[in-house]
Coordinates of C-alpha atoms and ligand atoms in Angstrom, one line a residue:
X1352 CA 0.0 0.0 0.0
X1353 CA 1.2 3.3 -0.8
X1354 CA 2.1 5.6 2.2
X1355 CA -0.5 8.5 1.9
X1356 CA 1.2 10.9 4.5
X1357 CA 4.4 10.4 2.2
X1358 CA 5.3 14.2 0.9
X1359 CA 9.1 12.4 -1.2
X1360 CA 9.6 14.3 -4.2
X1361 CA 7.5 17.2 -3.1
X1362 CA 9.3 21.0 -2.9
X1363 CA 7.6 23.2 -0.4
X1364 CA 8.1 27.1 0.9
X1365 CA 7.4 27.8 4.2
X1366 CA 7.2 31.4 5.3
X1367 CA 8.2 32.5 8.9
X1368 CA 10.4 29.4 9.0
X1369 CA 13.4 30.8 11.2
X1370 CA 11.6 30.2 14.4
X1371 CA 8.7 29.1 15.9
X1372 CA 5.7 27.8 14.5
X1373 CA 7.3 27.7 11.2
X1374 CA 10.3 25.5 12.4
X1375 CA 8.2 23.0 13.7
X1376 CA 5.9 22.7 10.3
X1377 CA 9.4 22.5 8.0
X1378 CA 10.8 19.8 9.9
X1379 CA 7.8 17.9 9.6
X1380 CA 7.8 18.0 5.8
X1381 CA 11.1 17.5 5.4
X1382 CA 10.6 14.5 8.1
X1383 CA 8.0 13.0 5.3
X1384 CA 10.6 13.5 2.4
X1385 CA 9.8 17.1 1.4
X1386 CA 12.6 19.5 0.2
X1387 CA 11.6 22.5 2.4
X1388 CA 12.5 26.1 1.5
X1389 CA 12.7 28.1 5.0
X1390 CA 12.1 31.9 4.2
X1391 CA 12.5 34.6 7.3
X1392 CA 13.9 38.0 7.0
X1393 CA 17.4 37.0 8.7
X1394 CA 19.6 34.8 6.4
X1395 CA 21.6 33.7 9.3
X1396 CA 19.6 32.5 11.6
X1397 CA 17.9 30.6 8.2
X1398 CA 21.2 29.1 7.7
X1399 CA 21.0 27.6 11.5
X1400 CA 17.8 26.2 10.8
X1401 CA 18.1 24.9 7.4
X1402 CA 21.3 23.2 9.0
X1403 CA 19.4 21.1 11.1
X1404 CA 16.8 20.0 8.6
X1405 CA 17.8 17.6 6.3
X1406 CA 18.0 18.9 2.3
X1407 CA 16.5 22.1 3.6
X1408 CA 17.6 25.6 1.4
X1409 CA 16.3 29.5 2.5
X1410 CA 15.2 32.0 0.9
X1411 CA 15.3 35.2 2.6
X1412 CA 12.9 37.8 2.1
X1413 CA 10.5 40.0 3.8
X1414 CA 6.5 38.7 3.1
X1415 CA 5.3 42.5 2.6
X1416 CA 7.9 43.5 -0.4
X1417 CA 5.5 43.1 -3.4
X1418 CA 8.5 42.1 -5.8
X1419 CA 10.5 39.9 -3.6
X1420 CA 7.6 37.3 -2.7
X1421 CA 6.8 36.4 -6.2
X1422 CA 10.4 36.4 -7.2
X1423 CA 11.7 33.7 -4.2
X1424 CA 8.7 31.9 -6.4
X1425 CA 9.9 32.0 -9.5
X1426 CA 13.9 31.2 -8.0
X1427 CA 12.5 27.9 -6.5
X1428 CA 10.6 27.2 -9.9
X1429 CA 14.0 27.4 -11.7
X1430 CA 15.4 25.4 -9.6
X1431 CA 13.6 22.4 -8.6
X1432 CA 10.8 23.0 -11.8
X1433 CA 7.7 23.6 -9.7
X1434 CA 6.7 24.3 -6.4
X1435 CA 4.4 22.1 -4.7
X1436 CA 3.1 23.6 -1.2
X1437 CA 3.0 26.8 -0.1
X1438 CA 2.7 27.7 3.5
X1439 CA 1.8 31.0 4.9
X1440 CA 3.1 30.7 7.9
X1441 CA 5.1 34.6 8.5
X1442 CA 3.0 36.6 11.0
X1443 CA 2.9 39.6 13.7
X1444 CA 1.4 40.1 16.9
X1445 CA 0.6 43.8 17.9
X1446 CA -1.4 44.7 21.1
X1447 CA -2.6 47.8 22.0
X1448 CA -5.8 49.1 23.6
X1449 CA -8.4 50.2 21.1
X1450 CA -8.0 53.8 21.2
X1451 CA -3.9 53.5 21.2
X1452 CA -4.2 51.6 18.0
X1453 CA -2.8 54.0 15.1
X1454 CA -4.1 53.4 11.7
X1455 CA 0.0 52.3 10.8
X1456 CA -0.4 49.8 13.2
X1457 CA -3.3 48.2 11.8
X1458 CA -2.3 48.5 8.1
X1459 CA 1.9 46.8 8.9
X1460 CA -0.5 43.7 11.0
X1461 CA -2.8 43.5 7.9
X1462 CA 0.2 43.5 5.6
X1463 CA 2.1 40.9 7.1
X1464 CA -0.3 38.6 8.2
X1465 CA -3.5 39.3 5.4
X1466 CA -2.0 41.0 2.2
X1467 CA 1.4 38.4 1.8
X1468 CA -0.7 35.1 2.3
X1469 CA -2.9 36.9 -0.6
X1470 CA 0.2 37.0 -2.9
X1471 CA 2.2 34.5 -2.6
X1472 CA -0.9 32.4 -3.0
X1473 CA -1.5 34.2 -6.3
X1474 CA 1.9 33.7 -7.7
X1475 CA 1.7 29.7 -6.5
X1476 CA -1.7 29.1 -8.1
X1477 CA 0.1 30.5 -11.4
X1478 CA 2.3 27.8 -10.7
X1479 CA 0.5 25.4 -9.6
X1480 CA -2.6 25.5 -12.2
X1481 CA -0.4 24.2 -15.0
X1482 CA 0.7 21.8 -13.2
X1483 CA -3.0 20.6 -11.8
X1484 CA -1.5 20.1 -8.5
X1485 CA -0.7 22.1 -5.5
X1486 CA -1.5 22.7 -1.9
X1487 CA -1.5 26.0 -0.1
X1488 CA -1.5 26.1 3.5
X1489 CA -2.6 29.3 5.5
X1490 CA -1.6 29.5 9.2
X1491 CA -4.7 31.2 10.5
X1492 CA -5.4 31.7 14.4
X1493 CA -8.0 30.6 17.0
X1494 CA -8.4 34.3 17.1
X1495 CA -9.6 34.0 13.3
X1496 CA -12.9 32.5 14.9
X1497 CA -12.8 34.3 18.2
X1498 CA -11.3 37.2 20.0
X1499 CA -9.6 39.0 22.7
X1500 CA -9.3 42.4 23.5
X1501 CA -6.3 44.5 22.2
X1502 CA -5.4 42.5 19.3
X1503 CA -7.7 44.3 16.7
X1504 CA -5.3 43.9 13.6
X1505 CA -4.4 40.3 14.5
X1506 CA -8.2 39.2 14.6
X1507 CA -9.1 41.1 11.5
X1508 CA -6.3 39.5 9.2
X1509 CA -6.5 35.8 10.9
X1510 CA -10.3 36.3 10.1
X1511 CA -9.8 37.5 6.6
X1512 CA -7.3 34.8 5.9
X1513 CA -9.7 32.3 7.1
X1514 CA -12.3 33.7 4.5
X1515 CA -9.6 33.8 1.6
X1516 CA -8.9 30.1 2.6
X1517 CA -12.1 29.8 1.2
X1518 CA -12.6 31.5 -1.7
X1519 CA -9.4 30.5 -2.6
X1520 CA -10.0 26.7 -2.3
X1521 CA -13.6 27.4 -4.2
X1522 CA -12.0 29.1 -7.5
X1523 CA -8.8 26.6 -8.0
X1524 CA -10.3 23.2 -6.4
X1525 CA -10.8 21.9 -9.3
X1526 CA -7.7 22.1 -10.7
X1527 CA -6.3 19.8 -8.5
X1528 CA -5.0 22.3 -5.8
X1529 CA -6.6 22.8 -2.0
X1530 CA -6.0 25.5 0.1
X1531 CA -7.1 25.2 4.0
X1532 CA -5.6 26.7 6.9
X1533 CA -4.6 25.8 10.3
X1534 CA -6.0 27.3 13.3
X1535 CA -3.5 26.9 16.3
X1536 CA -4.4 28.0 19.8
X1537 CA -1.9 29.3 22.5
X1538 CA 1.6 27.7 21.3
X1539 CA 4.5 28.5 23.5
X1540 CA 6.6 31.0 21.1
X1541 CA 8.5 33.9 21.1
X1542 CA 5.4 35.7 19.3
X1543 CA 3.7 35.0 22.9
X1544 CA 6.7 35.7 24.8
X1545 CA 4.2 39.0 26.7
X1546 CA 1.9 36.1 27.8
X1547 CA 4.1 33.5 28.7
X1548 CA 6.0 35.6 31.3
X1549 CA 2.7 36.5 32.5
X1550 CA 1.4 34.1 35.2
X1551 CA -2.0 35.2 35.8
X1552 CA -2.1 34.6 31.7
X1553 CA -0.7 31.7 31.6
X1554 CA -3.5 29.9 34.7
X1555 CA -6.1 31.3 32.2
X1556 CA -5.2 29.5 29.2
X1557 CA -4.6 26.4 31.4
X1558 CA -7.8 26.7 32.8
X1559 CA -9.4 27.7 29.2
X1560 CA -8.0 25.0 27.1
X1561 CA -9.7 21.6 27.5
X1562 CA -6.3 19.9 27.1
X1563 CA -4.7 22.0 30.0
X1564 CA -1.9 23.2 28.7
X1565 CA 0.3 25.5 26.2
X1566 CA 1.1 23.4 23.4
X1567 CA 4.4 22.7 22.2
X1568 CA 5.5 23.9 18.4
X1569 CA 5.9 20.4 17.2
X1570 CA 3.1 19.6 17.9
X1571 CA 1.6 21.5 15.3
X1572 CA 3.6 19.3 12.9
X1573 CA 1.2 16.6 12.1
X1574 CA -1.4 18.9 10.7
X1575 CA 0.6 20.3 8.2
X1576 CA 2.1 16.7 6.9
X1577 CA -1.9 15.8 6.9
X1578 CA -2.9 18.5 4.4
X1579 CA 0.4 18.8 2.4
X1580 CA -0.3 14.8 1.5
X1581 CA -2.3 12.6 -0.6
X1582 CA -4.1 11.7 2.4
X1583 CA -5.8 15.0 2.1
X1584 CA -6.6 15.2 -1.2
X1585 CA -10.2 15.6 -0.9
X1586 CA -10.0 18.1 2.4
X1587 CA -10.1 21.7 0.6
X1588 CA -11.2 25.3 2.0
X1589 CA -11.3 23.6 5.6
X1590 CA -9.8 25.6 8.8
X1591 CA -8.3 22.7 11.0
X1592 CA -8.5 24.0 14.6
X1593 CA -5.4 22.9 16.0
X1594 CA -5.9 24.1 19.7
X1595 CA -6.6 21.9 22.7
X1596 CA -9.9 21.8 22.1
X1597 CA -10.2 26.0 23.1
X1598 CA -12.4 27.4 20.2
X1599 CA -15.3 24.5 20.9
X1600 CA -15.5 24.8 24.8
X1601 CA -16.9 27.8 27.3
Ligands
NAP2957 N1 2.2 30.9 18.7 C1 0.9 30.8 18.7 O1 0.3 30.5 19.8 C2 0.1 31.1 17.5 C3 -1.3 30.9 17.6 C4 -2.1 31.1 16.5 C5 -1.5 31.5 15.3 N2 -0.1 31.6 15.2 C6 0.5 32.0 14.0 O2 1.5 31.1 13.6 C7 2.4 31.8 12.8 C8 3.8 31.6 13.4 O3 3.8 32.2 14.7 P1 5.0 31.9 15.8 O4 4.3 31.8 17.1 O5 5.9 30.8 15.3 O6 5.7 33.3 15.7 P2 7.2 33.7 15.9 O7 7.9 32.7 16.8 O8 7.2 35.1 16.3 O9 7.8 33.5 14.4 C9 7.4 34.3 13.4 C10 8.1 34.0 12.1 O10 7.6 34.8 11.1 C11 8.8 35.5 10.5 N3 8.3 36.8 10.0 C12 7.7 37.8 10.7 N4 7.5 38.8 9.9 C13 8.0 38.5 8.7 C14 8.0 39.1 7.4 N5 7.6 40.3 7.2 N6 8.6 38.4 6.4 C15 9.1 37.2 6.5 N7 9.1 36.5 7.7 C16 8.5 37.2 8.7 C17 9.8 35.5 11.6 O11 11.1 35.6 11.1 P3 12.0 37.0 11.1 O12 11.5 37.9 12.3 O13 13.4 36.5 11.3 O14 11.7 37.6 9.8 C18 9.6 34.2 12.3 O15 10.3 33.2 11.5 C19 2.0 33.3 12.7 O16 1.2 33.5 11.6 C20 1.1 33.4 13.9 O17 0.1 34.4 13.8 C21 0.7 31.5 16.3

């Protein structure tokens, strides 16, 4: 029987891959046979990562320059003649109360974590459609299906993207391409680094999550093989809530 989670031969870009989140998804594709592409803004600490990942290269770039997106693209098409998976993984945290939010703010969350998902999944459907095969991945949030205070920007792009997930996956499914997102819950990161330190945070989401705990990056790692593989082939414009079981419990 063939090995459905098996991603061998496959060539994947993984935004916001130099830490984190992003880490933890890259080394779980490559871990299935996928030659990853780590992208982050700082080429060295790339080159740490991609060191540890087997066959892993980096592309350095930042997700909001309009040219340099679509050109890492087009580098890894000349390179290894397609690209395969996409995730959107790069993203910001910004917290302010409401009336301390400046309209700059708003606009560099939305950019970052709304606009460069938008465009790099543009330029992989161009390459993708050809090829009637692809799989885009979008790294929405918990906070894409509910909120918190102070995080305005954050729940208005993770909400957006979870709605583009959609669209997306409704205009190219039949091409052979899906596009779903992940939805984690509280992951111990240095984008939480505020509310880890803080304690009284910290009892909440134990107390909030049904599985009791912070989760650990890696374990994010199984979703992603899921929908980068065969064994998702029919799985398209879902959001897979990957969170303790917070987003369906009061
Ligand atoms: N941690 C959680 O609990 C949690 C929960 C729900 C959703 N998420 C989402 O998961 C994703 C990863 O989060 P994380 O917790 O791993 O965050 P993190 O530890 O802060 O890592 C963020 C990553 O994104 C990169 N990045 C940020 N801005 C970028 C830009 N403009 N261009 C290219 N790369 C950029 C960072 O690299 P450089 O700074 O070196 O460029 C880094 O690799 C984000 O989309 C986040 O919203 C996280």
């Amino acid at each position: 029987m063939t090995d459905m989670f098996s991603l061998e031969g496959r060539v994947a870009l993984v935004t916001g891959a130099s830490r984190g989140l992003g880490v933890a998804i890259a080394t779980a594709l490559a871990s299935r046979g996928a030659l990853v592409v780590l992208n982050g803004r700082d080429p060295e600490s790339l080159r740490a990562v991609a060191a540890k990942i087997p066959g892993a290269e980096y592309a350095a770039f930042d997700v909001c320059d309009a040219k340099a997106g679509p050109d890492a693209i087009a580098d890894i098409v000349k390179r290894h003649g397609k690209l395969d998976i996409l995730v959107n993984n790069a993203g910001i945290q910004h917290r302010r109360p409401l009336t301390e939010w400046e309209d700059s703010d708003f606009e560099r969350v939305l950019a970052a974590n709304l606009t460069s998902c938008f465009r790099l999944s543009r330029e992989a459907a161009r390459v993708m459609l050809p090829r009637k095969h692809g799989r885009i991945i979008n790294t929405g949030s918990v906070a894409g299906i509910l909120a918190r205070p102070t995080i305005h920007g954050y729940v208005a792009a993770k909400s957006g993207l979870h709605g583009i997930t959609r669209s997306m996956a409704a205009e190219i499914g039949r091409h052979g391409i899906t596009v779903n997102a992940i939805a984690p819950g509280y992951f111990a990161t240095e984008l939480n680094t505020a509310l880890l330190e803080d304690k009284e945070f910290t009892a909440w989401v134990e107390r909030r999550t049904p599985a009791g705990r912070w989760a650990k990056p890696e374990e994010l790692g199984g979703a992603a093989i899921f929908l980068a593989s065969d064994a998702a082939s029919y799985v398209n414009g879902h959001v897979l809530a990957v969170d303790g079981g917070i987003s369906v419990s009061l």
